[in-house]
């Protein structure tokens, strides 16, 4: 299954304020930071970037995560 990996951020009123794709290869570093249950490949749903992993996620993806924004790692199936 081919997927598009993204980190998305939501501001006040759940408004989408940030979206950036990242390569699948980054998932090897990101996956251990999340509680993904049975979804080992993290294909289902969104995974919250909590305060305790925020700095590590930012470093792995090489981006700055702004305060006050709720970030999530997502996968979208592409055909």
mmCIF file of C-alpha atoms in Angstrom:
data_model
loop_
_atom_site.group_PDB
_atom_site.id
_atom_site.type_symbol
_atom_site.label_atom_id
_atom_site.label_comp_id
_atom_site.label_asym_id
_atom_site.label_seq_id
_atom_site.Cartn_x
_atom_site.Cartn_y
_atom_site.Cartn_z
ATOM 1 C CA UNK A 1 0.000 0.000 0.000
ATOM 2 C CA UNK A 2 1.371 3.406 -0.983
ATOM 3 C CA UNK A 3 0.823 6.187 1.543
ATOM 4 C CA UNK A 4 1.538 9.885 1.851
ATOM 5 C CA UNK A 5 3.014 10.794 5.238
ATOM 6 C CA UNK A 6 2.252 14.204 6.710
ATOM 7 C CA UNK A 7 2.513 16.176 9.876
ATOM 8 C CA UNK A 8 -0.446 18.500 10.300
ATOM 9 C CA UNK A 9 -1.136 21.211 12.843
ATOM 10 C CA UNK A 10 -4.411 22.627 14.093
ATOM 11 C CA UNK A 11 -4.919 25.968 15.796
ATOM 12 C CA UNK A 12 -7.904 27.513 17.474
ATOM 13 C CA UNK A 13 -11.298 26.152 16.451
ATOM 14 C CA UNK A 14 -9.558 23.117 14.900
ATOM 15 C CA UNK A 15 -8.413 25.230 11.945
ATOM 16 C CA UNK A 16 -5.694 23.576 9.836
ATOM 17 C CA UNK A 17 -2.686 25.894 10.117
ATOM 18 C CA UNK A 18 0.197 23.614 9.087
ATOM 19 C CA UNK A 19 0.697 20.670 6.760
ATOM 20 C CA UNK A 20 3.934 19.180 5.494
ATOM 21 C CA UNK A 21 4.690 15.881 3.805
ATOM 22 C CA UNK A 22 7.708 13.861 4.844
ATOM 23 C CA UNK A 23 9.365 10.732 3.430
ATOM 24 C CA UNK A 24 8.376 7.240 4.566
ATOM 25 C CA UNK A 25 11.992 6.664 5.642
ATOM 26 C CA UNK A 26 11.458 9.005 8.618
ATOM 27 C CA UNK A 27 8.901 6.574 10.079
ATOM 28 C CA UNK A 28 11.661 4.256 11.325
ATOM 29 C CA UNK A 29 12.737 7.027 13.728
ATOM 30 C CA UNK A 30 9.249 8.341 14.486
ATOM 31 C CA UNK A 31 7.408 5.058 15.103
ATOM 32 C CA UNK A 32 9.027 4.267 18.506
ATOM 33 C CA UNK A 33 7.817 7.624 19.861
ATOM 34 C CA UNK A 34 4.117 6.818 19.417
ATOM 35 C CA UNK A 35 1.633 4.442 21.031
ATOM 36 C CA UNK A 36 0.215 2.893 17.867
ATOM 37 C CA UNK A 37 -1.439 -0.225 19.324
ATOM 38 C CA UNK A 38 -2.046 -2.893 16.679
ATOM 39 C CA UNK A 39 -1.377 -0.433 13.838
ATOM 40 C CA UNK A 40 2.348 -1.194 13.550
ATOM 41 C CA UNK A 41 2.642 0.609 10.207
ATOM 42 C CA UNK A 42 0.693 3.610 11.547
ATOM 43 C CA UNK A 43 -1.634 3.625 8.537
ATOM 44 C CA UNK A 44 -4.904 4.170 10.434
ATOM 45 C CA UNK A 45 -5.904 7.477 11.937
ATOM 46 C CA UNK A 46 -3.879 10.351 13.276
ATOM 47 C CA UNK A 47 -1.205 10.121 15.939
ATOM 48 C CA UNK A 48 -0.880 13.057 18.316
ATOM 49 C CA UNK A 49 2.498 14.691 18.808
ATOM 50 C CA UNK A 50 2.355 15.088 22.588
ATOM 51 C CA UNK A 51 4.456 17.548 24.580
ATOM 52 C CA UNK A 52 6.855 14.828 25.737
ATOM 53 C CA UNK A 53 7.845 13.861 22.146
ATOM 54 C CA UNK A 54 7.423 17.240 20.451
ATOM 55 C CA UNK A 55 11.124 18.204 20.406
ATOM 56 C CA UNK A 56 12.205 14.796 19.097
ATOM 57 C CA UNK A 57 9.593 14.828 16.316
ATOM 58 C CA UNK A 58 10.697 18.335 15.311
ATOM 59 C CA UNK A 59 14.355 17.249 15.226
ATOM 60 C CA UNK A 60 13.649 14.098 13.183
ATOM 61 C CA UNK A 61 11.585 16.024 10.630
ATOM 62 C CA UNK A 62 13.861 19.084 10.660
ATOM 63 C CA UNK A 63 11.010 21.502 11.322
ATOM 64 C CA UNK A 64 9.955 23.934 14.027
ATOM 65 C CA UNK A 65 6.741 23.126 15.872
ATOM 66 C CA UNK A 66 5.038 26.296 17.078
ATOM 67 C CA UNK A 67 3.547 26.563 20.558
ATOM 68 C CA UNK A 68 -0.224 26.524 20.823
ATOM 69 C CA UNK A 69 -0.618 24.268 17.773
ATOM 70 C CA UNK A 70 -1.814 20.653 18.086
ATOM 71 C CA UNK A 71 0.262 18.478 15.734
ATOM 72 C CA UNK A 72 -0.530 15.018 14.383
ATOM 73 C CA UNK A 73 1.303 12.506 12.199
ATOM 74 C CA UNK A 74 -0.996 11.085 9.531
ATOM 75 C CA UNK A 75 -0.958 8.654 6.629
ATOM 76 C CA UNK A 76 -3.177 8.937 3.579
ATOM 77 C CA UNK A 77 -3.474 6.111 1.059
ATOM 78 C CA UNK A 78 -2.526 7.122 -2.474
ATOM 79 C CA UNK A 79 -3.315 5.194 -5.637
#
